[in-house]
PDB file of C-alpha atoms in Angstrom:
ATOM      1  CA  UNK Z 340     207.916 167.607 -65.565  1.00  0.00           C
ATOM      2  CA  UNK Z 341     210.746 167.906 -62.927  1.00  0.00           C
ATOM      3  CA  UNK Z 342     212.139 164.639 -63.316  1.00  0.00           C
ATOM      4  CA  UNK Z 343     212.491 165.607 -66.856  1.00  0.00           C
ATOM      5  CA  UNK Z 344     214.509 168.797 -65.897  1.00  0.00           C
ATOM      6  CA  UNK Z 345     216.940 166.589 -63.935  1.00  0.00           C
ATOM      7  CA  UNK Z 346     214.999 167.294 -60.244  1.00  0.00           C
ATOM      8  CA  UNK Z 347     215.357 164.123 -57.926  1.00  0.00           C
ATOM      9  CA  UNK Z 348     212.512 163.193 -55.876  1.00  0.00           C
ATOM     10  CA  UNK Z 349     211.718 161.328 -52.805  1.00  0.00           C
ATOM     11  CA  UNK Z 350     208.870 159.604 -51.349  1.00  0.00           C
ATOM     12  CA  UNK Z 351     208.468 159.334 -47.845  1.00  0.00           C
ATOM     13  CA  UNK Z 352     205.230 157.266 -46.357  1.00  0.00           C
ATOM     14  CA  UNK Z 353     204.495 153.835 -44.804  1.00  0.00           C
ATOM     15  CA  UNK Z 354     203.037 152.866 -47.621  1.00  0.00           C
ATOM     16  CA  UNK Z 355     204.230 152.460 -50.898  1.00  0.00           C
ATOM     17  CA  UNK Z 356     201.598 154.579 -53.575  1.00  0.00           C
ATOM     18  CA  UNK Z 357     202.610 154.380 -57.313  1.00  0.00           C
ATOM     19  CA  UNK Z 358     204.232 157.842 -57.087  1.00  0.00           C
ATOM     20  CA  UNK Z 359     206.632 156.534 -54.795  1.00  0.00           C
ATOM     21  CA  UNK Z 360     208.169 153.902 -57.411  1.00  0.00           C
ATOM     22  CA  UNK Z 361     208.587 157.234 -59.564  1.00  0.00           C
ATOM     23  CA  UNK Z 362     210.928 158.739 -56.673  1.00  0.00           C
ATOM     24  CA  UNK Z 363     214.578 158.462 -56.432  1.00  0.00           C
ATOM     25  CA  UNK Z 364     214.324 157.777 -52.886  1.00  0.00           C
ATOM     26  CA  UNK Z 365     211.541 156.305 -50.945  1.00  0.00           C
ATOM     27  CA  UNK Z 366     211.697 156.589 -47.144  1.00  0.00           C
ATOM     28  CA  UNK Z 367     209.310 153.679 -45.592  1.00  0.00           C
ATOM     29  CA  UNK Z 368     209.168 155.007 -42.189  1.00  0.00           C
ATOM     30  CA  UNK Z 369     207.190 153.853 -39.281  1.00  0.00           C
ATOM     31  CA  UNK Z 370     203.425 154.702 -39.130  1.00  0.00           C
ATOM     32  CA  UNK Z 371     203.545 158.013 -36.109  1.00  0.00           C
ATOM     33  CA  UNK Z 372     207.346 159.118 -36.607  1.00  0.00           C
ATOM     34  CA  UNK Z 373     206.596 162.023 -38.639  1.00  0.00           C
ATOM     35  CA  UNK Z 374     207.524 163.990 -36.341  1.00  0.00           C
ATOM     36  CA  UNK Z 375     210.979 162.502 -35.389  1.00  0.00           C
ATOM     37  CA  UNK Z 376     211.898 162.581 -38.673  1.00  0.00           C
ATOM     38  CA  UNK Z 377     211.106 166.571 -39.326  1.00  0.00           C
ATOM     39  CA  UNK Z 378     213.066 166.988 -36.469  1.00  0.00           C
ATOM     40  CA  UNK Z 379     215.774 164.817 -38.241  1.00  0.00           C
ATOM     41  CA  UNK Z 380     215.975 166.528 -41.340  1.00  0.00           C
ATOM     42  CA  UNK Z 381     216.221 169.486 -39.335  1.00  0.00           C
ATOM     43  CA  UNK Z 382     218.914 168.830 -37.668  1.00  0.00           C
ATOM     44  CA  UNK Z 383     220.986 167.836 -40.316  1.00  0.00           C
ATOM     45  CA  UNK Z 384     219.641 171.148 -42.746  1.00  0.00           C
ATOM     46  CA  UNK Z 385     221.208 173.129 -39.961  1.00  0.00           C
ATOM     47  CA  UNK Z 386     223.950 171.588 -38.682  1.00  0.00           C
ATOM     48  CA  UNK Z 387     225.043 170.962 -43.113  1.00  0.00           C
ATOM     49  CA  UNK Z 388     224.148 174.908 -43.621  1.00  0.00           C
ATOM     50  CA  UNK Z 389     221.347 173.399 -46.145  1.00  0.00           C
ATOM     51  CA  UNK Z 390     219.517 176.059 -45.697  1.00  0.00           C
ATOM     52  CA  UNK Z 391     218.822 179.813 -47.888  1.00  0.00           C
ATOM     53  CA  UNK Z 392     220.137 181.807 -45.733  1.00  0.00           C
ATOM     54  CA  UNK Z 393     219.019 185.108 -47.795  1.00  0.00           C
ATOM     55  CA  UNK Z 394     215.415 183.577 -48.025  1.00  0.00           C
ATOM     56  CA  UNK Z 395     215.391 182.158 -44.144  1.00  0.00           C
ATOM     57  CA  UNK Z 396     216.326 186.087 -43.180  1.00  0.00           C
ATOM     58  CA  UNK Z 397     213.839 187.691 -45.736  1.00  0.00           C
ATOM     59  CA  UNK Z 398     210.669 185.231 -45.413  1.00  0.00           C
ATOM     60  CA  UNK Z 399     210.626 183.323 -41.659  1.00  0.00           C
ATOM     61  CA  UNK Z 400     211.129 184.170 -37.983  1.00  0.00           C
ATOM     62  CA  UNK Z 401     214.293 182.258 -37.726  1.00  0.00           C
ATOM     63  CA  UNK Z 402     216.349 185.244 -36.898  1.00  0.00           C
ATOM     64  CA  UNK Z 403     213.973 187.276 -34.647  1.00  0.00           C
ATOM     65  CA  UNK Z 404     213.941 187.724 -31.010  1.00  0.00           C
ATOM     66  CA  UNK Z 405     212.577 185.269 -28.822  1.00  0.00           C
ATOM     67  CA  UNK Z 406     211.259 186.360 -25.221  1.00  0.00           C
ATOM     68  CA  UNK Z 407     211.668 182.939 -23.260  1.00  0.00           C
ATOM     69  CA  UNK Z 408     208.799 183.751 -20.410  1.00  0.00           C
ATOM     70  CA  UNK Z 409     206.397 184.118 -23.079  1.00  0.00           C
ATOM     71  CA  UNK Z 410     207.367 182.217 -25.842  1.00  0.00           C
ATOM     72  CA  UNK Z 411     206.633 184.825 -28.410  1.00  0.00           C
ATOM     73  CA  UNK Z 412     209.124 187.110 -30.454  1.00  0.00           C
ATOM     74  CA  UNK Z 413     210.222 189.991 -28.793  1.00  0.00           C
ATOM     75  CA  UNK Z 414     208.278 193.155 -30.060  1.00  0.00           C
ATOM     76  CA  UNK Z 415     210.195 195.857 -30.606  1.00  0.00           C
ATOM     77  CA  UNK Z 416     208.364 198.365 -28.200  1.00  0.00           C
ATOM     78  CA  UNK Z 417     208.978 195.619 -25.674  1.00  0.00           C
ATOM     79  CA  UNK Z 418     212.244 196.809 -25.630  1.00  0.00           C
ATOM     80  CA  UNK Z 419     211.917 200.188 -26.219  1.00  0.00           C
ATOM     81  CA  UNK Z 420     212.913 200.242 -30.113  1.00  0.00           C
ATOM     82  CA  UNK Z 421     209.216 201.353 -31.264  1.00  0.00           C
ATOM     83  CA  UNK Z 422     205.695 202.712 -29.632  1.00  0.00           C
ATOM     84  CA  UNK Z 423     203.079 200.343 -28.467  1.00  0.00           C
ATOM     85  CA  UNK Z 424     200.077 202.114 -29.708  1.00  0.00           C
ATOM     86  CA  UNK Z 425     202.222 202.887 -33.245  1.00  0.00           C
ATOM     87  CA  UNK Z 426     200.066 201.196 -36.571  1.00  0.00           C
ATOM     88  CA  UNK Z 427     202.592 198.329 -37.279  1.00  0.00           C
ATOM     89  CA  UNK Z 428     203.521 197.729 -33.045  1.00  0.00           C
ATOM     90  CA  UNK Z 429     202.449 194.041 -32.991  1.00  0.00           C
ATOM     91  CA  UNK Z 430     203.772 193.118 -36.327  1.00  0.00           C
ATOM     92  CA  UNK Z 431     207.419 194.985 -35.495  1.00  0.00           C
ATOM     93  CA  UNK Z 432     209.933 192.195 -33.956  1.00  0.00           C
ATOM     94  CA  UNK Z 433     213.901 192.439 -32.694  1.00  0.00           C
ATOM     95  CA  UNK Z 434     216.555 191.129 -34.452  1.00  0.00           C
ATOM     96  CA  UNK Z 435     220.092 191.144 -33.594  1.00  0.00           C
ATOM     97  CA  UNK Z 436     221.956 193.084 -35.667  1.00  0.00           C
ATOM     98  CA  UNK Z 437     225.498 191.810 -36.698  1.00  0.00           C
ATOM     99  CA  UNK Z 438     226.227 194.811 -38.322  1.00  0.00           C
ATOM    100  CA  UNK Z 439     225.659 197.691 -35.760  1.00  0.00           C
ATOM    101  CA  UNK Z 440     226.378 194.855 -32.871  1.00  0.00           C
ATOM    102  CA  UNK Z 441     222.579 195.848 -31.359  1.00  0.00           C
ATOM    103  CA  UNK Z 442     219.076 195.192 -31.157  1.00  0.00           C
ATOM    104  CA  UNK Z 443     217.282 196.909 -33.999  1.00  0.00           C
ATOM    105  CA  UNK Z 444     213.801 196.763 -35.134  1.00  0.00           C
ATOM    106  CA  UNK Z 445     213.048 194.774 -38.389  1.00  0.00           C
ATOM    107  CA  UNK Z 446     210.062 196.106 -39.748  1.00  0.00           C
ATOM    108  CA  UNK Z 447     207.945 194.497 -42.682  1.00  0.00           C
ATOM    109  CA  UNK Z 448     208.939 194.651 -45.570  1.00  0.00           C
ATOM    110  CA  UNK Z 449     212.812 193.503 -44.689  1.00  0.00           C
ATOM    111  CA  UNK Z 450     215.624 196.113 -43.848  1.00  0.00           C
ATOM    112  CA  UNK Z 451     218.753 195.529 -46.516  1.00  0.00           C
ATOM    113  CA  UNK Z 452     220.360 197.350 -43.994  1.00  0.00           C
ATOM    114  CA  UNK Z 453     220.238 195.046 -41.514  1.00  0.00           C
ATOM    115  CA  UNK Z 454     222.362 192.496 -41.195  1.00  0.00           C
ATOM    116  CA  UNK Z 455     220.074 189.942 -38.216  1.00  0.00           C
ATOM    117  CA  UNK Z 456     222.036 187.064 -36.370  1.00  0.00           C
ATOM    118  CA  UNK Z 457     221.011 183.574 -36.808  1.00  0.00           C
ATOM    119  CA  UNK Z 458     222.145 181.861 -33.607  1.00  0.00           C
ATOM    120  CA  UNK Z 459     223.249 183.071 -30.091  1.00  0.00           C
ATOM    121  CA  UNK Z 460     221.395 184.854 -27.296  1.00  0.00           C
ATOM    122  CA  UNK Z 461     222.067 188.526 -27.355  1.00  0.00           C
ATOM    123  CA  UNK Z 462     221.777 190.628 -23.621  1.00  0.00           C
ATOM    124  CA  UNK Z 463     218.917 193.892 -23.913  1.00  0.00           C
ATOM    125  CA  UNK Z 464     218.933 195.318 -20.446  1.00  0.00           C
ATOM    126  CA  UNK Z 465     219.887 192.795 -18.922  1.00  0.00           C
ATOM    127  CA  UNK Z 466     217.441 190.108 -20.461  1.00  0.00           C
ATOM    128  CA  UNK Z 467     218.886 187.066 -22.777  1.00  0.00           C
ATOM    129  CA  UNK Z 468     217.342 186.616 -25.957  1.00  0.00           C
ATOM    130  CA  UNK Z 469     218.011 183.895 -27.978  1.00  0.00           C
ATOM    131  CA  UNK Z 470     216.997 183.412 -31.746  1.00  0.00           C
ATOM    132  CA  UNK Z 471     214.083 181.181 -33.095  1.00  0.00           C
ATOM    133  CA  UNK Z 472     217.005 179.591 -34.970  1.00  0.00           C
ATOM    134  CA  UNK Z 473     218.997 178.935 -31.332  1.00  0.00           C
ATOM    135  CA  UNK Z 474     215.722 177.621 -29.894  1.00  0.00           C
ATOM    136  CA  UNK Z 475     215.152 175.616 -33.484  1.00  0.00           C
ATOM    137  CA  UNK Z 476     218.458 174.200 -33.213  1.00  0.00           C
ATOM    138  CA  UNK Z 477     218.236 173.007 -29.361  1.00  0.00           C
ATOM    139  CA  UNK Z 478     214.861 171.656 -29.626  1.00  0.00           C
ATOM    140  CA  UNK Z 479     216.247 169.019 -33.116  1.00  0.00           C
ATOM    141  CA  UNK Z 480     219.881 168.914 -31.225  1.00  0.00           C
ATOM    142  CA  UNK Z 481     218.772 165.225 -30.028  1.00  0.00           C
ATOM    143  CA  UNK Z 482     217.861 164.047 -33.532  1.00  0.00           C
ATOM    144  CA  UNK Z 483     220.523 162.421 -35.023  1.00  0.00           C
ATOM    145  CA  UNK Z 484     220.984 160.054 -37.941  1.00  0.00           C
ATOM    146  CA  UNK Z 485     221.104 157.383 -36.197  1.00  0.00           C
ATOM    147  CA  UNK Z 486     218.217 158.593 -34.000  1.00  0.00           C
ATOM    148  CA  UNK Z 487     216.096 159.335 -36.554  1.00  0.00           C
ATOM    149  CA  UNK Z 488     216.791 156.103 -38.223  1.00  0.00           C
ATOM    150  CA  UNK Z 489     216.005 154.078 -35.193  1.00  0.00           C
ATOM    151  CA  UNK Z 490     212.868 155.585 -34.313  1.00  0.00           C
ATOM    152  CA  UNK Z 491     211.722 155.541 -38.154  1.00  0.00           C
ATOM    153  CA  UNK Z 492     213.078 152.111 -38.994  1.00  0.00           C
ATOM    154  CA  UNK Z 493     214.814 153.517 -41.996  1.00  0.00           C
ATOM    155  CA  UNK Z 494     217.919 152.979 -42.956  1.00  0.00           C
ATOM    156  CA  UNK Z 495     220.516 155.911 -42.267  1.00  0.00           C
ATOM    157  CA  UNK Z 496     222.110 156.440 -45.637  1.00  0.00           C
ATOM    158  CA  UNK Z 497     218.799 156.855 -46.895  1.00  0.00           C
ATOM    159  CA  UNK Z 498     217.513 159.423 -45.197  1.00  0.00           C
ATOM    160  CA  UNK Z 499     220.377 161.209 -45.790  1.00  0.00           C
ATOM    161  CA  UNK Z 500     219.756 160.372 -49.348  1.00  0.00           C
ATOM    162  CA  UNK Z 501     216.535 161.920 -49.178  1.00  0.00           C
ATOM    163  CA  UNK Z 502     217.698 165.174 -47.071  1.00  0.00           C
ATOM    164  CA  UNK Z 503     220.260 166.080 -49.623  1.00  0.00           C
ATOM    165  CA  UNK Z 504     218.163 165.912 -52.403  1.00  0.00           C
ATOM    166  CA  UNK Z 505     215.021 167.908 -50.405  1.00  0.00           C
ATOM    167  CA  UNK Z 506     217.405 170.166 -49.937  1.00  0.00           C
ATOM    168  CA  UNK Z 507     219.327 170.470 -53.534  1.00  0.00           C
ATOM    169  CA  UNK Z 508     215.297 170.953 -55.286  1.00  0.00           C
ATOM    170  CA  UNK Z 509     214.572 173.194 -53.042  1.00  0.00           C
ATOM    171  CA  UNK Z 510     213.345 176.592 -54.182  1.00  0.00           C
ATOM    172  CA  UNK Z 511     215.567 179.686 -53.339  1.00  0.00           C
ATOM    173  CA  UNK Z 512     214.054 183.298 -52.854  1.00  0.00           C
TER     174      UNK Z 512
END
């Protein structure tokens, strides 16, 4: 198995099932904090550059366009960088592109010629547009260490424990 190949595991759960005597860390965290401790580990993925950057670009939304009013990504016939009645309109989002310093299109499958920003709000006509990443990061900005910890009731060096090796295992693409 992994543990064989040298992987480290960790367990996170308020209880403690048999698999989680196998792992090398086991987080015990208070029954309903789930969520606090997501935004925890995200925090600390982003603000440690844990992350794949090539796979985050390639395979989620992080980098598109986000239209604040509606809450959705910014299509690009929205902002005149496609037609709306074109086959692949509604699946066609904005990026900003570091490369050309613009908006650009990033149509499915990914553009190697692109080169999309992760963070900052970028100005089309007028309009600010921040990433999902920039919206990602605000939204786990509050979620700390020691604020994850508290509202857990874990200890702190563990869950950093457990972050670094989540992260190291991960999967690249």
């Amino acid at each position: 198995g992994a543990r064989g190949q040298g992987l480290s595991s960790v367990g996170v759960g308020p209880r403690f099932p048999a698999v989680a005597a196998r792992a090398d860390v086991w987080l015990p965290m208070r029954p309903g904090s789930d969520v606090a401790l997501v935004m925890t580990w995200i925090r600390y993925i982003i603000e440690n550059q844990l992350y794949d950057e090539g796979c985050c670009k390639r395979w989620t939304n992080l980098p598109y366009l986000i239209d604040t009013d509606t809450k959705k990504m910014l299509r690009a016939y929205e902002v005149g960088l496609g037609e709306a009645d074109a086959e692949d309109a509604e699946k066609t989002f904005v990026v900003w592109d570091q490369k050309t310093n613009s908006a650009k299109a990033l149509p499915w499958p990914y553009d190697e010629a692109l080169d999309p920003a992760f963070f900052g709000t970028s100005e089309i006509d007028g309009v600010e547009y921040p990433t999902a990443f920039t919206l990602l990061q605000e939204r786990a900005d509050e979620w700390t260490l020691e604020q994850g910890r508290e509202v857990c009731c874990l200890e702190q060096d563990q869950v950093e424990k457990a972050i670094r090796i989540s992260a190291e295992n991960a999967p690249h693409g």
